Structure formats: C-alpha cells, structure tokens
Coordinates of C-alpha atoms in Angstrom, one line a residue:
Chain A
M296 CA -29.8 -18.1 -31.2
S297 CA -31.1 -21.2 -29.4
K298 CA -35.0 -21.8 -29.7
N299 CA -35.5 -24.9 -28.1
R300 CA -36.6 -24.6 -24.3
P301 CA -37.4 -27.8 -23.4
S302 CA -40.8 -28.7 -23.5
D303 CA -40.9 -29.9 -19.5
F304 CA -38.1 -27.3 -18.8
G305 CA -40.7 -26.4 -15.5
S306 CA -41.3 -29.7 -14.5
F307 CA -37.5 -30.5 -14.7
W308 CA -36.6 -27.9 -12.4
Y309 CA -39.7 -28.2 -9.9
T310 CA -38.7 -31.9 -9.7
V311 CA -35.0 -30.7 -8.7
G312 CA -36.4 -28.2 -6.4
K313 CA -38.9 -31.3 -5.1
E314 CA -36.1 -33.4 -4.5
L315 CA -33.7 -30.8 -2.3
A316 CA -36.4 -29.6 0.1
E317 CA -36.9 -33.4 0.8
I318 CA -32.8 -32.6 2.0
P319 CA -32.5 -31.6 5.3
V320 CA -29.9 -28.4 5.1
A321 CA -28.2 -30.0 8.1
P322 CA -25.5 -27.5 8.7
E323 CA -22.7 -28.1 11.1
V324 CA -20.9 -24.4 11.5
E325 CA -17.1 -24.7 13.2
S326 CA -15.2 -21.4 13.9
I327 CA -11.8 -20.8 12.0
P328 CA -9.9 -18.1 14.2
M329 CA -6.8 -18.0 12.0
R330 CA -9.3 -16.4 9.2
S331 CA -11.3 -14.4 11.8
T332 CA -10.1 -10.6 12.2
D333 CA -11.2 -7.5 14.6
F334 CA -14.3 -7.1 12.2
A335 CA -15.3 -10.3 11.1
D336 CA -15.5 -13.7 12.1
L337 CA -15.0 -17.2 9.6
Y338 CA -16.7 -20.6 9.9
G339 CA -16.5 -23.5 7.7
V340 CA -20.0 -24.7 7.0
R341 CA -21.2 -28.0 5.9
L342 CA -24.8 -29.0 4.8
S343 CA -26.3 -31.1 2.6
S344 CA -27.7 -31.2 -1.2
I345 CA -29.6 -33.8 -3.5
G346 CA -28.1 -36.9 -3.2
P347 CA -27.5 -36.3 0.0
Y348 CA -24.1 -34.8 -0.5
R349 CA -22.4 -33.0 1.9
L350 CA -20.9 -29.5 0.8
F351 CA -18.6 -27.3 2.4
G352 CA -18.7 -23.4 2.3
Y353 CA -16.8 -20.7 4.5
L354 CA -18.9 -18.3 6.2
S355 CA -18.0 -14.9 7.4
I356 CA -20.2 -12.3 9.7
P357 CA -18.9 -9.2 10.3
K358 CA -18.6 -8.1 14.1
G359 CA -21.2 -6.3 15.7
E360 CA -24.9 -6.1 15.3
G361 CA -26.7 -6.9 12.3
P362 CA -28.7 -7.6 10.4
F363 CA -26.1 -7.1 7.6
P364 CA -26.3 -7.5 3.8
V365 CA -25.2 -10.7 1.9
I366 CA -22.9 -11.2 -0.9
Y367 CA -23.2 -15.3 -1.8
Y368 CA -20.3 -16.2 -4.0
V369 CA -21.9 -19.0 -5.7
P370 CA -20.0 -22.3 -7.0
K371 CA -17.8 -21.6 -9.7
N372 CA -16.4 -23.8 -12.4
A373 CA -13.1 -24.3 -11.4
S374 CA -11.5 -26.7 -8.4
V375 CA -10.3 -23.8 -5.7
L376 CA -12.8 -22.2 -3.3
E377 CA -11.7 -19.0 -1.9
I378 CA -13.4 -16.9 1.5
I379 CA -13.2 -14.3 -0.9
P380 CA -12.5 -13.6 -4.5
Q381 CA -9.0 -13.1 -4.8
G382 CA -8.3 -9.4 -4.7
T383 CA -11.8 -8.2 -3.0
S384 CA -10.4 -6.1 0.1
N385 CA -10.5 -8.3 3.0
E386 CA -12.5 -5.7 4.8
I387 CA -15.6 -6.4 2.9
R388 CA -16.4 -8.6 5.4
S389 CA -16.6 -5.6 7.9
R390 CA -19.6 -5.0 5.9
Y391 CA -21.0 -8.1 4.4
I392 CA -22.3 -11.7 5.4
T393 CA -20.0 -13.2 2.9
F394 CA -20.7 -17.2 2.0
S395 CA -18.6 -19.2 -0.7
L396 CA -19.7 -22.5 -1.6
A397 CA -17.9 -25.1 -3.3
C398 CA -20.5 -27.1 -5.7
R399 CA -19.7 -31.0 -5.7
G400 CA -16.7 -31.5 -7.3
M401 CA -14.7 -28.8 -5.8
R402 CA -12.2 -28.8 -3.3
N403 CA -13.1 -29.2 0.2
S404 CA -16.6 -30.7 -1.1
D405 CA -14.9 -33.3 -3.4
S406 CA -15.5 -36.3 -1.8
P407 CA -16.7 -38.4 -3.0
Y408 CA -16.9 -36.7 -6.4
A409 CA -14.0 -34.9 -7.3
A410 CA -14.1 -32.8 -10.4
M411 CA -11.4 -32.2 -12.9
Y412 CA -10.9 -29.0 -14.3
P413 CA -11.4 -29.1 -17.4
G414 CA -13.7 -31.5 -17.0
Q415 CA -16.5 -31.1 -15.0
L416 CA -18.9 -29.4 -17.4
T417 CA -19.6 -32.6 -19.7
D418 CA -19.4 -35.2 -16.7
G419 CA -22.4 -37.4 -16.7
L420 CA -23.6 -35.4 -20.0
E421 CA -24.8 -38.8 -21.6
S422 CA -28.2 -38.8 -20.4
H423 CA -30.7 -36.0 -18.0
E424 CA -30.2 -37.9 -15.5
T425 CA -26.6 -38.6 -15.0
Y426 CA -25.4 -34.6 -15.7
V427 CA -23.3 -33.4 -13.0
Y428 CA -24.9 -29.9 -13.5
R429 CA -28.2 -30.9 -12.3
S430 CA -26.8 -31.5 -8.7
I431 CA -24.4 -28.3 -9.2
V432 CA -27.6 -26.1 -9.5
A433 CA -29.2 -28.1 -6.7
D434 CA -26.0 -27.0 -4.8
T435 CA -25.9 -23.5 -5.6
V436 CA -29.6 -23.0 -4.7
R437 CA -28.9 -25.1 -1.5
G438 CA -26.0 -22.3 -0.3
A439 CA -28.9 -19.6 -1.1
D440 CA -31.2 -21.9 1.5
Y441 CA -28.5 -21.9 4.2
I442 CA -28.3 -18.2 3.7
M443 CA -31.8 -17.4 4.7
T444 CA -31.4 -19.9 8.0
R445 CA -28.8 -17.2 9.4
P446 CA -30.4 -14.9 11.9
E447 CA -27.6 -12.1 11.1
V448 CA -29.0 -11.5 7.5
D449 CA -31.0 -9.0 6.3
K450 CA -33.1 -10.5 4.1
N451 CA -33.9 -7.4 2.0
R452 CA -30.4 -7.3 0.9
V453 CA -28.7 -10.8 -0.4
A454 CA -26.6 -10.7 -3.4
A455 CA -25.7 -13.9 -5.4
W456 CA -22.4 -12.9 -7.4
G457 CA -20.2 -15.0 -9.6
N458 CA -20.5 -16.7 -12.8
D459 CA -23.8 -18.3 -14.7
N460 CA -24.4 -19.9 -11.4
A461 CA -25.3 -16.2 -9.8
I462 CA -28.5 -16.3 -12.5
L463 CA -29.3 -19.6 -11.6
A464 CA -29.5 -19.1 -8.1
A465 CA -32.1 -16.3 -8.3
A466 CA -33.7 -17.6 -11.4
L467 CA -34.5 -20.6 -8.6
H468 CA -34.6 -19.2 -5.1
D469 CA -36.7 -16.1 -4.8
S470 CA -34.6 -15.0 -1.8
I471 CA -32.3 -13.2 -3.8
T472 CA -32.4 -9.9 -4.6
H473 CA -29.5 -8.4 -6.4
I474 CA -27.5 -10.4 -9.2
V475 CA -23.7 -9.9 -10.0
S476 CA -23.1 -12.4 -13.0
T477 CA -20.1 -12.4 -15.5
P478 CA -21.8 -15.1 -17.7
A479 CA -18.9 -17.8 -19.0
Y480 CA -20.5 -21.1 -20.6
L481 CA -24.3 -21.0 -19.9
F482 CA -26.1 -18.9 -22.5
D483 CA -26.6 -20.6 -25.8
P484 CA -23.2 -22.7 -25.0
I485 CA -23.9 -24.8 -28.0
E486 CA -24.1 -21.3 -30.3
S487 CA -21.6 -20.3 -28.6
V488 CA -18.8 -23.5 -28.7
S489 CA -18.5 -22.6 -32.3
K490 CA -17.1 -19.2 -31.8
T491 CA -14.1 -20.2 -29.5
D492 CA -11.5 -22.6 -28.7
S493 CA -11.1 -21.5 -25.0
Y494 CA -12.3 -23.1 -22.1
P495 CA -14.6 -23.7 -20.2
L496 CA -16.5 -23.5 -23.1
A497 CA -14.1 -25.8 -25.5
E498 CA -15.0 -28.6 -22.6
F499 CA -18.8 -28.8 -24.9
G500 CA -17.0 -28.4 -28.1
D501 CA -14.5 -31.5 -27.0
Y502 CA -17.4 -33.6 -25.8
I503 CA -19.1 -33.2 -29.1
R504 CA -16.1 -33.7 -31.1
S505 CA -15.8 -36.6 -29.3
N506 CA -18.8 -38.2 -28.7
P507 CA -20.8 -37.5 -32.0
S508 CA -23.2 -39.9 -32.0
N509 CA -24.3 -38.5 -28.6
S510 CA -24.1 -34.8 -29.6
D511 CA -28.1 -34.3 -29.8
M512 CA -28.5 -35.7 -26.5
A513 CA -26.2 -33.3 -25.1
R514 CA -27.7 -30.4 -26.8
S515 CA -31.3 -31.0 -25.4
I516 CA -29.5 -31.4 -22.0
L517 CA -28.1 -28.1 -21.7
E518 CA -30.9 -26.1 -22.7
Y519 CA -32.2 -26.8 -19.3
F520 CA -29.8 -24.9 -18.3
N521 CA -29.5 -22.1 -21.1
L522 CA -29.6 -18.9 -19.2
R523 CA -31.9 -17.8 -21.4
W524 CA -35.1 -20.1 -20.5
H525 CA -34.3 -19.4 -16.9
A526 CA -33.8 -15.0 -17.3
Q527 CA -37.9 -14.6 -17.2
S528 CA -37.9 -16.0 -13.6
I529 CA -35.4 -13.2 -12.1
T530 CA -37.0 -10.8 -10.1
A531 CA -33.2 -9.6 -8.8
N532 CA -31.7 -6.4 -9.4
T533 CA -29.0 -7.5 -12.0
L534 CA -25.8 -6.6 -13.0
I535 CA -24.6 -8.4 -16.0
M536 CA -20.9 -8.1 -16.7
A537 CA -20.1 -8.8 -20.1
D538 CA -16.7 -9.2 -22.2
H539 CA -15.3 -6.8 -24.0
E540 CA -16.7 -6.2 -27.5
D541 CA -14.3 -9.2 -29.0
G542 CA -15.3 -11.6 -26.2
I543 CA -17.8 -14.6 -27.0
Y544 CA -20.1 -13.0 -24.1
S545 CA -19.7 -9.6 -25.5
T546 CA -22.9 -6.7 -24.8
E547 CA -24.0 -7.2 -28.0
T548 CA -24.2 -11.2 -27.5
L549 CA -25.8 -10.9 -24.2
S550 CA -28.6 -8.0 -25.2
D551 CA -30.7 -10.8 -25.7
L552 CA -30.4 -12.0 -22.4
K553 CA -30.8 -8.7 -20.8
E554 CA -34.4 -8.0 -23.0
L555 CA -35.5 -11.5 -21.7
I556 CA -34.6 -10.5 -18.1
P557 CA -37.8 -8.6 -16.3
S558 CA -36.1 -6.9 -13.4
E559 CA -33.7 -3.9 -13.5
I560 CA -31.0 -4.8 -15.2
T561 CA -27.6 -3.2 -15.7
L562 CA -25.3 -4.9 -19.0
H563 CA -21.6 -3.5 -18.8
G564 CA -19.3 -4.6 -21.3
S565 CA -15.6 -4.7 -19.9
E566 CA -13.1 -1.7 -20.6
R567 CA -10.3 -4.8 -20.7
S568 CA -9.3 -3.9 -17.4
S569 CA -9.9 -5.8 -14.3
F570 CA -9.2 -2.5 -12.1
K571 CA -12.0 -0.9 -14.0
D572 CA -14.7 -3.5 -14.4
G573 CA -13.9 -4.1 -10.7
L574 CA -14.6 -1.2 -9.5
F575 CA -17.8 -0.6 -11.5
A576 CA -19.1 -4.2 -10.0
E577 CA -18.2 -2.8 -6.7
N578 CA -19.7 0.9 -7.1
W579 CA -22.6 -1.0 -8.2
I580 CA -23.6 -3.2 -5.3
T581 CA -22.6 -0.7 -2.8
S582 CA -25.1 1.8 -4.5
E583 CA -27.8 -1.0 -4.8
M584 CA -27.1 -2.5 -1.0
F585 CA -26.4 1.4 1.0
G586 CA -27.3 3.8 -1.7
K587 CA -25.3 6.3 -4.1
E588 CA -23.8 8.3 -0.6
V589 CA -22.0 5.4 0.6
S590 CA -18.3 4.6 -0.8
P591 CA -17.4 1.6 -1.8
I592 CA -14.9 -0.6 0.1
V593 CA -11.8 -1.6 -2.3
P594 CA -8.2 -2.5 -2.6
E595 CA -5.6 -0.1 -1.8
H596 CA -4.7 0.3 -5.1
W597 CA -8.3 1.2 -6.5
R598 CA -8.1 4.5 -4.1
Chain B
M117 CA -2.7 6.1 -5.0
V118 CA 0.7 5.8 -7.5
P119 CA 3.2 3.6 -7.0
D120 CA 7.0 4.6 -6.6
P121 CA 8.9 2.9 -9.4
N122 CA 11.9 3.0 -7.3
Y123 CA 10.7 1.3 -4.3
I124 CA 13.0 -1.1 -2.5
C125 CA 11.9 -4.2 -0.9
S126 CA 12.8 -4.9 2.7
V127 CA 14.0 -8.7 1.4
E128 CA 17.8 -9.5 2.0
K129 CA 19.1 -12.0 -0.1
P130 CA 20.8 -15.2 2.6
E131 CA 24.4 -15.2 2.3
D132 CA 23.9 -19.1 1.7
F133 CA 21.0 -18.1 -0.6
D134 CA 23.0 -20.3 -3.7
S135 CA 24.1 -23.1 -1.5
F136 CA 20.4 -23.9 -0.2
W137 CA 19.2 -24.2 -3.9
E138 CA 22.1 -26.1 -5.1
D139 CA 21.4 -28.7 -2.3
V140 CA 18.0 -28.6 -3.3
T141 CA 18.6 -29.0 -6.9
K142 CA 21.0 -31.7 -6.8
T143 CA 18.9 -34.0 -4.5
L144 CA 15.8 -33.0 -7.0
G145 CA 18.7 -34.2 -9.9
N146 CA 19.2 -37.6 -8.0
I147 CA 15.5 -38.4 -8.8
D148 CA 14.6 -40.4 -11.8
I149 CA 12.2 -38.1 -14.2
D150 CA 9.9 -41.1 -15.0
I151 CA 8.1 -39.1 -17.5
S152 CA 4.7 -40.1 -18.6
C153 CA 3.0 -38.9 -21.5
V154 CA 0.0 -40.1 -22.9
L155 CA -1.8 -38.4 -26.2
D156 CA -5.3 -37.5 -24.6
D157 CA -7.8 -38.2 -27.4
F158 CA -10.6 -36.1 -26.1
R159 CA -8.7 -32.7 -25.6
S160 CA -6.9 -33.3 -29.0
T161 CA -8.4 -31.7 -31.8
E162 CA -7.3 -31.8 -35.7
D163 CA -4.9 -29.2 -35.3
I164 CA -3.5 -29.9 -32.2
S165 CA -2.2 -33.1 -30.3
V166 CA -2.6 -33.1 -26.4
Y167 CA -1.0 -35.0 -23.9
E168 CA -1.5 -35.8 -20.2
V169 CA 1.7 -35.6 -18.6
F170 CA 3.1 -37.2 -15.0
F171 CA 6.9 -37.0 -13.9
N172 CA 8.5 -37.4 -10.6
S173 CA 9.5 -34.2 -8.8
L174 CA 11.0 -33.4 -5.0
D175 CA 10.3 -35.8 -2.3
N176 CA 9.0 -37.9 -5.4
I177 CA 5.7 -36.2 -6.2
R178 CA 4.0 -37.1 -9.0
V179 CA 3.4 -33.8 -10.8
S180 CA 1.0 -33.5 -13.7
G181 CA 0.8 -31.1 -16.8
W182 CA -1.0 -30.8 -20.1
Y183 CA 1.5 -30.6 -22.9
A184 CA 0.1 -29.5 -26.6
V185 CA 1.8 -29.6 -29.4
P186 CA 0.9 -29.0 -33.4
S187 CA -0.2 -31.9 -35.2
K188 CA 1.8 -31.4 -38.2
Y189 CA 5.3 -29.5 -38.0
S190 CA 8.8 -30.1 -39.7
G191 CA 12.1 -29.6 -37.8
K192 CA 12.4 -29.0 -34.4
L193 CA 9.5 -26.7 -32.5
P194 CA 10.6 -23.9 -30.0
G195 CA 9.3 -25.3 -26.6
L196 CA 7.5 -23.0 -24.1
M197 CA 6.3 -23.7 -20.5
L198 CA 3.5 -22.0 -19.3
V199 CA 3.5 -21.4 -15.8
P200 CA 0.1 -21.3 -13.4
G201 CA -1.9 -18.9 -11.1
Y202 CA -2.1 -19.5 -7.6
Q203 CA -5.8 -20.3 -7.2
S204 CA -6.7 -21.0 -10.7
D205 CA -6.3 -24.4 -12.5
P206 CA -3.4 -25.0 -14.6
P207 CA -4.9 -24.3 -18.5
I208 CA -4.6 -27.0 -21.5
P209 CA -2.2 -24.7 -23.8
R210 CA -4.0 -25.6 -27.2
E211 CA -3.7 -21.9 -27.7
W212 CA 0.2 -21.7 -28.0
A213 CA 0.3 -25.0 -29.6
K214 CA -1.8 -23.0 -32.7
K215 CA 0.9 -20.4 -32.6
G216 CA 3.8 -23.3 -33.2
Y217 CA 5.1 -23.9 -29.8
A218 CA 5.6 -27.3 -28.1
C219 CA 4.2 -26.3 -24.9
L220 CA 4.0 -27.8 -21.6
S221 CA 1.4 -26.5 -19.0
V222 CA 2.9 -27.6 -15.7
N223 CA 0.5 -28.5 -12.6
P224 CA 2.9 -27.8 -9.6
R225 CA 2.1 -30.1 -6.2
G226 CA -1.3 -29.2 -4.6
K227 CA -2.8 -28.1 -8.1
V228 CA -5.6 -30.4 -9.6
R229 CA -4.4 -33.3 -11.0
S230 CA -0.9 -32.9 -8.6
R231 CA -2.7 -33.4 -5.1
S232 CA -2.7 -37.4 -4.3
Q233 CA 0.7 -37.0 -2.3
F234 CA 0.4 -33.2 -1.4
D235 CA -2.7 -30.7 -0.5
P236 CA -2.3 -28.1 1.8
G237 CA -5.5 -26.4 0.3
Y238 CA -6.5 -22.6 -0.8
P239 CA -5.9 -20.8 1.4
G240 CA -3.1 -22.8 2.9
L241 CA -0.4 -23.0 0.4
L242 CA 0.7 -20.0 0.9
T243 CA 1.7 -20.7 4.9
Y244 CA 2.2 -24.4 4.5
G245 CA 5.8 -25.3 6.3
I246 CA 6.7 -22.0 6.5
V247 CA 8.4 -22.2 9.7
D248 CA 11.2 -23.9 8.2
R249 CA 13.0 -23.0 4.9
N250 CA 13.3 -27.0 4.5
T251 CA 9.5 -27.6 5.1
Y252 CA 8.1 -24.6 2.9
S253 CA 5.4 -25.6 0.4
Y254 CA 7.7 -23.7 -2.5
R255 CA 10.3 -25.4 -2.2
G256 CA 9.0 -28.5 -3.7
F257 CA 6.5 -26.0 -5.7
Y258 CA 9.3 -24.8 -7.4
C259 CA 11.4 -27.6 -8.5
D260 CA 8.0 -29.6 -9.7
A261 CA 8.4 -26.0 -12.0
W262 CA 11.7 -26.3 -13.0
R263 CA 11.3 -29.6 -13.6
G264 CA 8.9 -28.7 -16.6
I265 CA 12.0 -27.7 -18.1
D266 CA 13.5 -31.6 -18.2
F267 CA 10.0 -32.6 -19.8
L268 CA 11.0 -30.3 -22.4
L269 CA 14.8 -31.2 -22.7
D270 CA 13.3 -34.9 -22.8
R271 CA 11.2 -34.1 -26.2
D272 CA 12.4 -35.3 -29.1
E273 CA 10.4 -32.5 -31.3
V274 CA 11.4 -29.8 -28.5
D275 CA 14.7 -27.2 -30.0
S276 CA 16.4 -27.3 -26.7
E277 CA 18.3 -24.1 -27.8
R278 CA 14.7 -22.4 -27.9
I279 CA 12.9 -22.8 -24.5
A280 CA 11.2 -20.2 -23.1
V281 CA 8.7 -19.7 -19.8
T282 CA 5.9 -17.6 -19.0
G283 CA 3.0 -17.1 -17.0
S284 CA 1.4 -14.4 -14.8
S285 CA 0.5 -14.2 -11.5
Q286 CA 1.9 -17.1 -9.7
G287 CA 3.1 -17.9 -13.2
G288 CA 4.7 -14.5 -13.2
G289 CA 6.7 -15.6 -9.9
L290 CA 7.4 -19.0 -11.4
T291 CA 8.7 -17.5 -14.6
I292 CA 11.4 -15.5 -12.7
T293 CA 12.7 -18.7 -10.2
T294 CA 12.8 -20.6 -13.5
A295 CA 14.7 -18.2 -15.6
A296 CA 17.1 -17.6 -12.5
M297 CA 17.4 -21.6 -11.8
R298 CA 17.2 -23.2 -15.5
K299 CA 20.2 -22.0 -17.9
E300 CA 18.2 -23.5 -20.7
V301 CA 15.9 -20.6 -20.4
K302 CA 16.4 -18.4 -23.5
A303 CA 13.4 -15.9 -23.0
A304 CA 11.3 -15.4 -20.4
A305 CA 8.2 -13.2 -20.0
A306 CA 6.5 -12.2 -16.4
G307 CA 3.2 -10.8 -15.7
A308 CA 2.1 -9.6 -12.4
P309 CA 4.8 -11.5 -10.6
Y310 CA 3.4 -13.3 -7.1
L311 CA 6.1 -14.1 -4.8
C312 CA 8.1 -11.0 -4.9
G313 CA 8.6 -8.7 -1.9
Y314 CA 5.6 -10.9 0.3
M315 CA 6.5 -9.0 3.5
D316 CA 5.9 -5.7 1.7
A317 CA 2.9 -6.7 -0.1
I318 CA 1.5 -8.0 2.7
E319 CA 1.4 -4.2 4.0
L320 CA 0.5 -2.5 0.7
T321 CA -2.3 -4.9 0.0
H322 CA -5.1 -6.6 2.2
T323 CA -6.4 -9.3 -0.2
Y324 CA -5.3 -12.7 -0.9
P325 CA -3.5 -14.7 -1.6
Y326 CA -1.2 -12.9 0.4
E327 CA -3.4 -11.9 3.2
E328 CA -2.8 -15.4 4.0
I329 CA 0.5 -14.8 5.4
N330 CA -1.2 -12.2 7.8
D331 CA -3.7 -14.4 8.9
Y332 CA -0.7 -16.4 9.9
L333 CA 1.5 -13.9 11.4
R334 CA -1.7 -13.1 13.4
S335 CA -2.4 -16.6 14.5
N336 CA 1.1 -17.1 15.2
P337 CA 2.6 -14.3 17.1
G338 CA 6.2 -13.9 17.8
S339 CA 6.6 -16.1 14.4
R340 CA 7.5 -13.1 12.4
K341 CA 10.9 -13.4 12.5
T342 CA 11.1 -17.1 10.9
V343 CA 8.3 -16.3 8.5
E344 CA 10.7 -13.3 7.2
D345 CA 14.0 -15.6 7.3
T346 CA 12.4 -18.2 5.3
L347 CA 10.6 -16.1 2.5
S348 CA 13.9 -14.4 1.9
Y349 CA 14.9 -18.1 0.4
F350 CA 11.6 -18.0 -1.8
D351 CA 11.1 -14.5 -3.0
G352 CA 11.7 -13.8 -6.5
I353 CA 13.5 -10.7 -5.8
S354 CA 16.5 -12.7 -4.2
F355 CA 16.3 -15.0 -7.1
A356 CA 16.5 -12.1 -9.9
D357 CA 20.0 -11.2 -10.3
R358 CA 20.4 -15.0 -11.4
I359 CA 18.7 -14.3 -14.4
K360 CA 20.8 -13.5 -17.3
C361 CA 18.3 -14.2 -20.6
P362 CA 16.3 -12.0 -22.1
I363 CA 12.9 -11.0 -20.0
I364 CA 9.9 -8.9 -20.2
V365 CA 7.7 -8.1 -17.3
N366 CA 4.2 -6.2 -17.5
I367 CA 2.7 -4.9 -14.3
G368 CA -0.6 -3.3 -13.8
L369 CA -0.5 0.1 -11.7
Q370 CA -3.7 -0.6 -10.3
D371 CA -3.2 -4.3 -9.5
N372 CA -5.2 -5.4 -6.0
V373 CA -3.3 -8.7 -5.8
C374 CA 0.4 -8.5 -6.1
P375 CA 0.9 -4.6 -5.7
P376 CA 2.7 -2.8 -8.5
E377 CA 5.9 -1.7 -6.0
T378 CA 7.0 -5.1 -5.6
G379 CA 6.7 -5.5 -9.2
Y380 CA 9.4 -2.4 -9.5
A381 CA 11.6 -3.8 -7.2
L382 CA 11.8 -6.9 -8.7
F383 CA 12.4 -5.3 -12.1
N384 CA 15.3 -3.4 -11.0
Q385 CA 17.0 -6.7 -9.5
I386 CA 16.7 -8.3 -12.5
G387 CA 20.1 -9.5 -13.5
S388 CA 19.6 -9.6 -17.5
K389 CA 21.0 -6.8 -19.5
N390 CA 18.1 -7.5 -21.8
K391 CA 15.2 -6.4 -19.7
K392 CA 12.0 -4.5 -20.5
L393 CA 8.9 -3.4 -18.1
Y394 CA 5.5 -2.6 -19.3
E395 CA 3.6 -0.5 -16.8
Y396 CA 0.1 -0.5 -17.6
D397 CA -1.8 2.5 -15.6
G398 CA -5.5 1.9 -15.5
H399 CA -5.1 -1.7 -15.2
G400 CA -5.3 -4.1 -12.4
H401 CA -4.0 -7.6 -11.6
E402 CA -4.8 -8.8 -15.5
A403 CA -1.7 -6.3 -16.2
G404 CA -2.8 -4.8 -19.3
R405 CA -3.4 -8.6 -20.9
Y406 CA -5.4 -7.3 -23.7
I407 CA -2.6 -5.4 -25.1
H408 CA 0.3 -7.0 -23.6
S409 CA -0.6 -10.7 -25.1
R410 CA 0.9 -9.3 -28.6
I411 CA 4.1 -7.9 -27.1
V412 CA 4.5 -11.4 -25.5
D413 CA 4.1 -13.1 -28.6
E414 CA 6.4 -10.8 -30.4
F415 CA 8.7 -11.5 -27.8
L416 CA 8.9 -15.1 -28.0
E417 CA 8.6 -14.5 -31.8
E418 CA 12.2 -12.8 -31.7
H419 CA 13.8 -15.1 -29.5
L420 CA 12.5 -18.1 -30.4
G421 CA 11.3 -17.9 -33.8
Q422 CA 14.5 -18.9 -36.2
E423 CA 15.4 -22.4 -35.8

C-alpha cells in the first residue's frame, strides 16, 4: 500500500479550492426540447472552471413541484458525455434532478483542450503545475458548485455517482450527501499498475515505462489524487462498487478504503453481472433517498 | 420479464437491400484506402507492438484505429478485428495481441481520433441523417468497420484465410454487418448485438442510446414511416441471412440496453448453418462476459488457430 501522503496535501487542495472560488460559475442555460419529455425538461449548461475554462453539462429537471433529490454524474475517464448513463431507465429523470458534466477534454468541453482516451490520465504528468487531473478535479467540484445554485435542489439529498471522481467530489465539496462510486484508477494507483495491463490503469504503466527518469515525480504527483488520502474527508453515506474477486479493485483491495472513510459505508463486490450490480446500486440509492418502502425506477428488463 | 425466444421483430428487409449496399460498397471500393500505420512506442511493450492506424473510408473520411501484434512471431498471424461499443472509446487491443492475434481495433467516424470530419456527437449519432438511407450516419459508419478488413488483408503478417471479427453491443451489431458483407471473415463472435430490431427495441426498453430514436420521433411527428424505411436498410436483422461463416452470439436475458428479444430475432435470421446462441439468465448488457470470454477464445482458436 501507498504510505506517502504528501506533506503539503492540504495546502495543495486548498489552493485549488481558492483558485476555483475566484472564478465565477457564470452559468448559461439553454433548453433542449428534443430531449425533454412529459416528465422532465433537459437543459444544456455551460459554466466556468479554473483557467478559466468553459465546461458543458446536461441538466434534467423533473416536471412538477420540487425540491427534488439530485444525482450528479461526475466527469468520466472517457470521451463521451451522456445525459444519464447508458442503460439507466429514462424515467429516473421524473424522480431526480440529474446533472452530468463533461470535464475539460471530454466531448462538449473539448475546446481548446481535446483529450485523447487513452491519454487524458497522463497529460502533463511532468509536474504538479501541468498535470491535467488537478483541473479535472476542479471541474468536478465546480459541477457540485453549480448544482447547489439551483432552486429546485433538495440540499439534503445530493448524490455524486460515477468513478473515482465521485469520491473526490464528496471529499472536496461538503454539499454531497451520498456517493455511489466505482473506483477504477485512483486508489493506490502506482501500486495497482503492476497488477494489470488493462486501461485506464495501464496509462500510468505506459507513462512510467516510457519516462523512467520522471517516474518518481509521476508517483509523487499521483499521491495528491490517491483516494486513500481523501477518504477521511468523506461525510456522505457511501456505496463503493468493487470489482469481482479477481479484479484489481476487489472488495479485498478496497477494504482499506472502506476502513478509512469515516461515514456510513457499504462495500459491494461485483456479482459479475451488470444487471445484479446495477440493481443493487439502484436499490441502495432509492432506499437512501426515499426510504426502504419506495421501489427503484429500473429498466423494463430488470423488473 | 421473460423474453420470448421466438420473438419476431417488425423490420422487413427491403427488396432493393442488396443493390443498395452493392452500390455503397462499390463506391467505397473506388476510394483509395491510403493506409498509415505508425509504431507507437509509448503504447508498445516488450511483448506487444502497438501501431496508430489511419485509412480512408466512404466520403473520404479518415478513420483511425489501434493495431496490436505480438513483437515476436513466426509465420503468419490470424487477423482479428475488434469493433467498438456505441459510446465507449475503442480500446488498444494489447490483450488480443498477447493471445497471438494481429488485432485491429477500429474507430469508426465520429469516435475519438476519427471525428475531425464527421462528428454528430452523443446523443446524436443514432439519428443523424435518418431521413434518408443515403444520408444516415451508419451508411458510412458501417463502411468504416468493413474497411478494417481491407486493412488486415493489406498486412503481410496477417493470414488472409484466418480473419475474424468480434465485439459487443454496437460492436456486436458491427460484427453482424461485417460478417454479412465481407466474405473474408471466417468466424464471428457477436455480443449483445445493438442496431438489430431498432423499432422494436424502442418499445421494449426506454434507455439510451435507443431512446435517441424516441426523442427524434417525439420531436419530428409524422416521421415514423421515414425512419422505419431508413432503418430497414441498416438493421442487423436485414443483414443476417447473408452471414455464412461460423458465428456465436451471446445475450443477457436482463439486458437493459439491447433487449434480448431483438437478440433472439436476430439469431433466428442468421443464415449460417454453423451458429450458436449463448443465453445468460441473470445478466444484463454485459451478456455474461466473464463466463463468455473464454468461450469466445475457444471459438476463435477453433476456427483461426491452425495455419
């Protein structure tokens, strides 16, 4: 396991937060009638993050009287921005405000920086100042800033949903009340690289292999993003979706992360079925947001 | 919800289906493929050489891909084309090269690295130009995948008698159309096939990406007949009877993206006498991948393993 929490970890992230606070969110909101339905309206939102840099997100608001709980789909390590994740029942938009954000480099937020996939995870890894993930985390936090400006939001029910960034969002933004996270590359990243040749973790392996003289620097930079060091800041109720027992981020590997998160936490090992895992997550979030007596809204073939 | 294994989709193969695609492939054949294949040291390892690939496709669109081969081999290698999902970024196929294949992972138009000339976006790709079979996005998108076979045929290290195609979701749909249109394909493994039974899928499930079509129909009232007509030329079920090579198909019976009913309907129309369906109860859109990946390995080994 990694034991090298950077000595200036707190000041590093304080500086990012300060930099972000100096940039107005400056939202521009545009209706997207084509993706609006009888039960929800869809909007395209542009907002500013550090740089300043303009980002894009999809905001869906249920029809009717709020406030509504929120699912914030945090930026992914992939080029495509979805309104809601593929395979999610579109009807969840009748129950939740959903907000999906493209961090810089993803489609719709790719001007002037268009990231490659693979490629994004090691862009600028030469130094703390140039590593792109610092800005991507800022973008992720900025998404939470924006959500909290919306009058329709129930501020007691704001979930961050996605990969490692869901944990980072909650660690760095105290408005997040719930987390559904599937860690994929930022829990002890360097230690995990040696266990796999699969992307996205293999990106770090490619970098270290190709830049041996910079490998120590890369390792030290990645420690600022290691979920291990962010875990203690989490206050949100948390669901961690782990790999199956043979995977890199199995329940065994992530048991360390579970121990470090002080809030209420559930660690679910994959059942090697997107149906069973997906249903587990939908049941969890519904129970957390609405109580055990309310059924989740799931796709037809999961009923 | 228990899917009916005898489900029949509503799509009807157009009478001029073959002539339409013959015209398209003829146009494609007249375009110089102009292959670029450059070693990518950064993504290569001691065991695997990775190349960044570009070639020309329909409408002179430059299509990219990743090509991975074992660094050391003797004789000719079996060739494999890996076709991508709808919204996922095409992977670097090092795992397949490790298994001894010369593997092309193709990035059709609109995907990352192939989007400088055509980029309808996501959502968007599924309905772009849907008013006309000659403008529909998948006319070129399919050709981009088929051209990947030409790339493999161009490589000296690839045994042209041992070429296969595989993919899941949209990759499953592209596997179907490629196996149907390219006789050089000797084996095909399609998972959770997308782009099959479109008009049924949009009733059977309400999830993206198929939901893009419902969005379109809602926004363009009166367009349903036009949309049906266009999609009948692109539906994997319309291609299925042309498939003659050995093929396996896997579906998840709780698939929330590509309804299993459409998988059944597709499989029942496949023309190959050597076909097998693997149904995974208790599985969603991953269609039993954890179990099924070994079956795909064995299937490809059986049909491509011997030089």
